[in-house]
Amino acid sequence: MPSPRTRPAAVLLLASALAAFGLGPAATPAAAATVPVGSGSYSDTRPPGASGPTTNTGTPVTPKVTAAARNRPVPTNDWWSSLAFQRYGDNPWSTPMYGHPLTYQATAGGLDVGYPTSPAIVGDGRQYEFAHKRDLTIGLTGLNSPDTKADDWSDWTVTPLWSDGTRTLRTTIGHGSPFVYAKGTGGNAQITTAGAPTVFADQGNVLGITVAGHHYALFAPSGSDWNISGSTVTAGLGGKDYFSVAVLPSTSALSTFTKYAFSFVTDSKATWSYSGGTVRATYTLTTEAKEGSERGTLQALYRHQWLNTSDALTSYTYVSPRGTMKVREGASFTTSQKASAVLPALPKSDGVDAARLRGYLNDVVNASDPFSGASDTYWTGKALGRLAQLVPVADQIGETGIRDRMLNLMKGKLQDWFTAGGANEFSYDKDWKTLTGYPASYGSDTELNDHHFHYGYYVYAAAIVAQYDPAWAADSAWGGMVKTLVRDTANPSRTDTAFPFLRGFDVYAGHSWASGHQGFAAGNNQESSSESTNLSAALVLWGSATGDTSLRDLGTFLLTTESEAIAQYWFDADEQVFPSSFGHDTAGMVWGSGAAYATWWTANPEEIHGINVLPVTGGSLHLGGEKAAIRRNIAEMERENGGPAVEWRDILWEFQSFADPASAKSKWDAGNAGYTPEEGESKAHTYHWISTLERLGAPDASVTGDIPTSAVFTKGSTRTYVAHNHGSSARTVTFSDGKTLSVPARSTASGTGSGSPDPDPDPDPDPPTGNTFQLRGGGVLTTATGGTAGSDTIASAGGTNHDGTPYQPLVYEARGVNGTLTSSAATTFRLQVDAGTAVGLGQQARISYDLTGDGTFDRTETYQYFATDPVTGWEEYTQARGLKSATGTLGNLKGGTVRLEVWSAIGNASSKLQTGTDKSVVVIPFS
């Protein structure tokens, strides 16, 4: 969606890169202004009067890189982009960069480093920030560099360079790295701390210090010695040129970190594969042993990574704006996820009235201007996307005339943009190695913002055209220009000299970044994560339609990875990422420093909640994997909005349909007359979408097919299996529950079967009323009744005694609770637990009350643990076991939070806690 940033694009086709990666025909720019690509072309110069990248005052800028990196495409749109893009003329170093767990900022004297561990709530409670705050500066004695340049980079690490003519400093920093690796010449190693450091270990060349409550280890070459004078710590390098600094999770970790202090990271690389409905990704660091022979390292995994890896992790953790990071000892780790589903459209169903749908389709195709006056890349893309969603829908009901008229409209508009020299064109910037569409919008030219947002619509529309007209999509026709846009936004090649690898997709962070310059104190940002996944889904469809399985699998990797990041960091699906003091269930924008309940252009709750949903397509089905989060999201939107959606009602109805199709359909039935569709939507698409899901049920992410263009929907105990076969011969699609589906060539097929009920069928609880709360899967306490029985697993105590102290607890919460304290009443509970046949287990409960919802728990009650028997079957644990301890005092609840924690106090096996029934409840002493 538009934002006061921008979106760039540029494309240059080199024969070697194209041959290696199959991204289009060879076309080397000549001196002429027009570069042919198949039937299309782009320009190698900007249109008259158009702008390229500039500073905030309008001065043209080129990449701020060293001579060694001058010929490499800069990835822009990254977590460290301010090193290369000088957006502000008075800052030739960098703005704050958020690597996590460490934060950085380049200055004249070296690299400022911080480890923010306490969130601040700003903007009237609408944003949480773990803002960069300097703990120390890594430099050299006397260093005073006039600027900092990017000297080297890989998938998630970067090496900035400082030089003042006498001294030179290079540091390597990266996502997940607790180390900063430094190389310096012309001066001694110098660490300047924000305050006088406290020394907790002094081993000569290894020094442990505490600064601002954070523990750091300083490592100089063997034989060196660190010397402290006030807040300055120095060490001679003894003829060597290396040293390192690490942030420690605890002082006791010093010996482990010392082991890897001289194993310097020199490269980072992600590889991925798709097979049989599963996406696997391996994240590997290459290292160089500066001393000894150790080549291993330590890396901190984000939540979206450690949730999906079976690789061993240490007990070390770090705080971050993305929740807890867990540390892996080793140079690589692998994640495995069920692939996110993509369909060209929802399938045909008898829930859709063909005559009514035909009328809606005619409204679109017969409009006086189906493109609504769009002239720039973004709004043209939105209009193309609107038509693209309707082509398969028209085809389903036999309206081939309408289908073909829409296809011709799309072809005409795409070909107009894919031909240089007219009112619309793409032009290549050889300095920034990017393809920009003109007229540009929202800074896609001057700030290199949002190219993935804009061009995803073009690639998606082209994929739908390719589905019906493969000849149009040939490289020799218009496919070459489509692949050129792909190279600009999601280039899988690291050796292409014309475009950077993946540009804006941060493979370690798990999502894209929107700003091309990253010139903000809060780091980089992304607002519309759903427009990012729109590009990924487009790659799946384009690759499937054209037989390019490498692009198809790239799209599947990007979509599956970002879907987990969106669930955790935008929607806080597990309620383990947002600080409790934030007070929101969704974020409109994610920043390097945190997240905000906001958009770039409005504070309207409908758009804050809807911007990470649109456009709703067959590539949006991943959103249905977190139904409880959707219900919380919709409930919050209606609370903040003072009622149901009005302005973006269609987007939010469709969003609700991912969890509760029947409720969405009832809202459509009551409100479909007299509203104006969102700019990328149409009544035809919204009607078809909501009516189809009401009939089939919500997406069921627990089952996957063995091709990316397959999906499953569940209603009650009936599953509907759907797959689209882009190929020229029939095939059988096999689903992970054993169901098979025969799909004719170039067709969508569906079939039904019995299966488990929707794994998350419960309706979203209204703001709590009454004082009895049931437990729900996903960590919810609700006063709603009528749930479906289920269970959550209580982690093993690991053979250690955790009596009185939560250890890997299950956490259930109700927020926004109001109540008057009942005199002389007390908390009660009954919890159904089962240890199976395990011997010697004990489950323990703690109930806490945050009376005002400010993030501070005013009353905490810990109960004696319950010793379960080694016989399979539910046993009842109640408050009658007795109160072990209590702190704080109860008072009235006003927008408060009630929290239940359950964990294993003793034992060496896991157990179960029943959810979804009135047999597992907490009763609070309030009316």
Tab-separated table of N, CA, C and O in Angstrom, residues 4-5 76-83 85 87-88 91 94-100 102-105 116 127-133 175 302 321-322 447 449 506 509 511-527 589-596 600:
chain	number	residue	atom	x	y	z
A	4	PRO	N	4.808	7.017	2.601
A	4	PRO	CA	5.797	8.048	2.336
A	4	PRO	C	7.196	7.462	2.324
A	4	PRO	O	8.013	7.770	3.147
A	5	ARG	N	7.408	6.525	1.471
A	5	ARG	CA	8.717	5.980	1.162
A	5	ARG	C	8.739	5.887	-0.347
A	5	ARG	O	8.225	6.746	-1.017
A	76	THR	N	20.087	-2.828	-1.538
A	76	THR	CA	19.137	-1.808	-1.039
A	76	THR	C	18.140	-2.462	-0.070
A	76	THR	O	18.360	-3.547	0.419
A	77	ASN	N	17.098	-1.830	0.268
A	77	ASN	CA	15.972	-2.393	1.030
A	77	ASN	C	16.395	-3.470	2.019
A	77	ASN	O	15.766	-4.530	2.117
A	78	ASP	N	17.429	-3.214	2.783
A	78	ASP	CA	17.928	-4.202	3.729
A	78	ASP	C	17.978	-3.582	5.120
A	78	ASP	O	17.706	-2.389	5.300
A	79	TRP	N	18.363	-4.398	6.104
A	79	TRP	CA	18.417	-3.898	7.475
A	79	TRP	C	19.586	-2.943	7.670
A	79	TRP	O	19.609	-2.182	8.634
A	80	TRP	N	20.544	-2.942	6.738
A	80	TRP	CA	21.752	-2.117	6.869
A	80	TRP	C	21.896	-1.104	5.728
A	80	TRP	O	22.969	-0.540	5.526
A	81	SER	N	20.837	-0.816	4.974
A	81	SER	CA	20.951	-0.051	3.731
A	81	SER	C	21.488	1.368	3.914
A	81	SER	O	22.029	1.946	2.972
A	82	SER	N	21.354	1.953	5.110
A	82	SER	CA	21.859	3.322	5.287
A	82	SER	C	23.370	3.399	5.197
A	82	SER	O	23.929	4.490	5.032
A	83	LEU	N	24.060	2.264	5.285
A	83	LEU	CA	25.504	2.274	5.039
A	83	LEU	C	25.810	2.650	3.595
A	83	LEU	O	26.835	3.268	3.300
A	85	PHE	N	23.219	3.921	1.241
A	85	PHE	CA	22.328	4.951	0.697
A	85	PHE	C	22.339	6.129	1.664
A	85	PHE	O	21.748	6.073	2.736
A	87	ARG	N	20.841	8.949	2.641
A	87	ARG	CA	19.591	9.697	2.487
A	87	ARG	C	19.708	11.111	3.050
A	87	ARG	O	19.139	12.049	2.519
A	88	TYR	N	20.461	11.244	4.124
A	88	TYR	CA	20.588	12.552	4.773
A	88	TYR	C	22.000	13.072	4.548
A	88	TYR	O	22.992	12.417	4.916
A	91	ASN	N	24.804	13.069	7.236
A	91	ASN	CA	25.150	11.824	7.919
A	91	ASN	C	25.790	10.849	6.932
A	91	ASN	O	25.116	10.001	6.332
A	94	SER	N	25.908	6.210	9.070
A	94	SER	CA	24.694	5.400	8.962
A	94	SER	C	23.687	5.863	9.994
A	94	SER	O	24.032	6.577	10.941
A	95	THR	N	22.451	5.445	9.815
A	95	THR	CA	21.449	5.565	10.868
A	95	THR	C	21.479	4.262	11.672
A	95	THR	O	22.183	3.320	11.311
A	96	PRO	N	20.733	4.162	12.781
A	96	PRO	CA	20.759	2.920	13.561
A	96	PRO	C	20.351	1.704	12.726
A	96	PRO	O	19.409	1.767	11.930
A	97	MET	N	21.073	0.620	12.917
A	97	MET	CA	20.825	-0.629	12.197
A	97	MET	C	20.561	-1.727	13.230
A	97	MET	O	21.303	-1.857	14.202
A	98	TYR	N	19.503	-2.489	12.990
A	98	TYR	CA	19.041	-3.457	13.979
A	98	TYR	C	19.357	-4.873	13.508
A	98	TYR	O	18.655	-5.463	12.697
A	99	GLY	N	20.486	-5.405	14.027
A	99	GLY	CA	20.900	-6.743	13.636
A	99	GLY	C	20.206	-7.824	14.444
A	99	GLY	O	19.925	-8.893	13.921
A	100	HIS	N	19.952	-7.560	15.714
A	100	HIS	CA	19.318	-8.484	16.651
A	100	HIS	C	20.221	-9.705	16.880
A	100	HIS	O	20.493	-10.438	15.943
A	102	LEU	N	22.068	-7.542	18.668
A	102	LEU	CA	22.779	-6.273	18.764
A	102	LEU	C	22.194	-5.226	17.829
A	102	LEU	O	21.589	-5.544	16.802
A	103	THR	N	22.384	-3.973	18.187
A	103	THR	CA	22.059	-2.845	17.323
A	103	THR	C	23.336	-2.062	17.072
A	103	THR	O	24.284	-2.113	17.874
A	104	TYR	N	23.365	-1.334	15.950
A	104	TYR	CA	24.603	-0.680	15.528
A	104	TYR	C	24.312	0.693	14.940
A	104	TYR	O	23.240	0.953	14.406
A	105	GLN	N	25.325	1.559	15.004
A	105	GLN	CA	25.308	2.805	14.246
A	105	GLN	C	26.749	3.206	13.963
A	105	GLN	O	27.584	3.268	14.874
A	116	PRO	N	19.506	-3.443	23.292
A	116	PRO	CA	18.301	-2.980	23.994
A	116	PRO	C	17.476	-4.149	24.505
A	116	PRO	O	17.146	-5.070	23.752
A	127	GLN	N	3.082	2.274	19.555
A	127	GLN	CA	4.316	1.702	19.025
A	127	GLN	C	5.180	1.213	20.170
A	127	GLN	O	5.287	1.865	21.208
A	128	TYR	N	5.779	0.031	19.994
A	128	TYR	CA	6.787	-0.395	20.958
A	128	TYR	C	8.148	-0.384	20.279
A	128	TYR	O	8.265	-0.698	19.088
A	129	GLU	N	9.155	-0.001	21.049
A	129	GLU	CA	10.509	0.147	20.515
A	129	GLU	C	11.538	-0.447	21.464
A	129	GLU	O	11.509	-0.165	22.662
A	130	PHE	N	12.412	-1.272	20.916
A	130	PHE	CA	13.668	-1.606	21.577
A	130	PHE	C	14.725	-0.752	20.871
A	130	PHE	O	15.505	-1.242	20.050
A	131	ALA	N	14.700	0.535	21.177
A	131	ALA	CA	15.495	1.496	20.409
A	131	ALA	C	16.993	1.322	20.661
A	131	ALA	O	17.429	0.963	21.763
A	132	HIS	N	17.753	1.574	19.595
A	132	HIS	CA	19.218	1.527	19.719
A	132	HIS	C	19.687	2.534	20.761
A	132	HIS	O	19.297	3.702	20.744
A	133	LYS	N	20.512	2.065	21.670
A	133	LYS	CA	21.152	2.926	22.653
A	133	LYS	C	22.572	2.413	22.829
A	133	LYS	O	22.788	1.248	23.149
A	175	HIS	N	22.654	-10.309	11.271
A	175	HIS	CA	21.514	-10.834	12.006
A	175	HIS	C	21.937	-12.057	12.812
A	175	HIS	O	22.673	-12.928	12.326
A	302	TYR	N	15.864	-16.408	15.322
A	302	TYR	CA	14.592	-15.733	15.560
A	302	TYR	C	13.501	-16.772	15.885
A	302	TYR	O	13.629	-17.960	15.562
A	321	PRO	N	13.243	-7.435	19.632
A	321	PRO	CA	11.903	-6.955	19.292
A	321	PRO	C	11.023	-8.037	18.668
A	321	PRO	O	9.822	-7.837	18.524
A	322	ARG	N	11.605	-9.180	18.289
A	322	ARG	CA	10.852	-10.283	17.700
A	322	ARG	C	10.636	-11.409	18.708
A	322	ARG	O	10.384	-12.542	18.337
A	447	GLU	N	13.729	7.037	-3.513
A	447	GLU	CA	14.166	6.336	-2.311
A	447	GLU	C	14.296	4.829	-2.523
A	447	GLU	O	14.690	4.113	-1.607
A	449	ASN	N	11.977	2.621	-2.765
A	449	ASN	CA	11.050	1.928	-1.875
A	449	ASN	C	10.134	0.990	-2.641
A	449	ASN	O	9.803	1.223	-3.810
A	506	ASP	N	14.757	-10.237	3.240
A	506	ASP	CA	15.779	-10.506	4.242
A	506	ASP	C	15.636	-11.969	4.658
A	506	ASP	O	14.749	-12.321	5.441
A	509	ALA	N	15.798	-12.528	8.581
A	509	ALA	CA	14.668	-11.931	9.295
A	509	ALA	C	13.362	-12.604	8.904
A	509	ALA	O	12.379	-12.547	9.650
A	511	HIS	N	11.393	-11.899	6.256
A	511	HIS	CA	10.411	-11.049	5.591
A	511	HIS	C	11.135	-9.989	4.784
A	511	HIS	O	12.352	-9.857	4.849
A	512	SER	N	10.385	-9.208	4.032
A	512	SER	CA	10.975	-8.137	3.224
A	512	SER	C	11.022	-6.834	4.007
A	512	SER	O	10.339	-6.659	5.024
A	513	TRP	N	11.836	-5.919	3.492
A	513	TRP	CA	11.883	-4.540	3.982
A	513	TRP	C	11.432	-3.621	2.856
A	513	TRP	O	11.722	-3.874	1.688
A	514	ALA	N	10.763	-2.533	3.191
A	514	ALA	CA	10.174	-1.677	2.167
A	514	ALA	C	11.023	-0.464	1.817
A	514	ALA	O	11.034	-0.027	0.675
A	515	SER	N	11.727	0.101	2.763
A	515	SER	CA	12.498	1.314	2.504
A	515	SER	C	13.796	0.977	1.791
A	515	SER	O	14.523	0.064	2.189
A	516	GLY	N	14.099	1.755	0.748
A	516	GLY	CA	15.339	1.537	0.025
A	516	GLY	C	16.552	2.107	0.720
A	516	GLY	O	17.671	1.669	0.463
A	517	HIS	N	16.360	3.075	1.601
A	517	HIS	CA	17.513	3.739	2.228
A	517	HIS	C	17.661	3.418	3.702
A	517	HIS	O	18.722	3.651	4.276
A	518	GLN	N	16.602	2.920	4.371
A	518	GLN	CA	16.682	2.533	5.777
A	518	GLN	C	17.111	3.711	6.653
A	518	GLN	O	17.692	3.522	7.705
A	519	GLY	N	16.742	4.915	6.254
A	519	GLY	CA	17.258	6.084	6.949
A	519	GLY	C	16.398	6.548	8.104
A	519	GLY	O	16.033	7.728	8.172
A	520	PHE	N	16.072	5.655	9.016
A	520	PHE	CA	15.221	5.997	10.147
A	520	PHE	C	15.901	5.588	11.449
A	520	PHE	O	16.636	4.597	11.489
A	521	ALA	N	15.612	6.311	12.512
A	521	ALA	CA	16.166	5.942	13.813
A	521	ALA	C	15.681	4.571	14.258
A	521	ALA	O	16.354	3.873	15.017
A	522	ALA	N	14.498	4.190	13.783
A	522	ALA	CA	13.929	2.890	14.151
A	522	ALA	C	14.357	1.774	13.208
A	522	ALA	O	13.856	0.657	13.294
A	523	GLY	N	15.269	2.051	12.262
A	523	GLY	CA	15.734	1.036	11.332
A	523	GLY	C	14.900	1.004	10.071
A	523	GLY	O	14.303	2.013	9.679
A	524	ASN	N	14.843	-0.138	9.426
A	524	ASN	CA	14.001	-0.285	8.249
A	524	ASN	C	12.602	-0.681	8.680
A	524	ASN	O	12.348	-0.923	9.862
A	525	ASN	N	11.695	-0.758	7.717
A	525	ASN	CA	10.310	-1.052	8.065
A	525	ASN	C	9.621	-1.768	6.926
A	525	ASN	O	10.061	-1.723	5.779
A	526	GLN	N	8.534	-2.426	7.265
A	526	GLN	CA	7.603	-2.915	6.251
A	526	GLN	C	6.205	-2.809	6.818
A	526	GLN	O	5.923	-3.266	7.908
A	527	GLU	N	5.349	-2.194	6.015
A	527	GLU	CA	3.961	-2.027	6.405
A	527	GLU	C	3.151	-3.205	5.866
A	527	GLU	O	2.821	-4.135	6.583
A	589	MET	N	2.663	-1.963	11.070
A	589	MET	CA	4.020	-1.818	10.549
A	589	MET	C	5.003	-2.500	11.490
A	589	MET	O	4.883	-2.380	12.707
A	590	VAL	N	5.965	-3.198	10.915
A	590	VAL	CA	7.079	-3.754	11.681
A	590	VAL	C	8.323	-2.941	11.356
A	590	VAL	O	8.621	-2.675	10.189
A	591	TRP	N	9.037	-2.545	12.404
A	591	TRP	CA	10.278	-1.774	12.288
A	591	TRP	C	11.445	-2.606	12.805
A	591	TRP	O	11.240	-3.573	13.545
A	592	GLY	N	12.650	-2.201	12.464
A	592	GLY	CA	13.809	-2.871	13.023
A	592	GLY	C	13.794	-2.847	14.537
A	592	GLY	O	14.224	-3.780	15.196
A	593	SER	N	13.275	-1.765	15.110
A	593	SER	CA	13.272	-1.595	16.564
A	593	SER	C	12.043	-2.155	17.245
A	593	SER	O	11.999	-2.215	18.475
A	594	GLY	N	11.011	-2.541	16.477
A	594	GLY	CA	9.781	-3.008	17.113
A	594	GLY	C	8.631	-3.071	16.134
A	594	GLY	O	8.768	-3.590	15.020
A	595	ALA	N	7.492	-2.517	16.526
A	595	ALA	CA	6.316	-2.545	15.668
A	595	ALA	C	5.368	-1.435	16.090
A	595	ALA	O	5.445	-0.916	17.207
A	596	ALA	N	4.445	-1.075	15.181
A	596	ALA	CA	3.533	0.037	15.445
A	596	ALA	C	2.117	-0.306	15.024
A	596	ALA	O	1.899	-0.940	13.981
A	600	TRP	N	1.287	4.349	7.320
A	600	TRP	CA	1.981	5.562	6.908
A	600	TRP	C	1.018	6.722	6.662
A	600	TRP	O	1.434	7.878	6.708
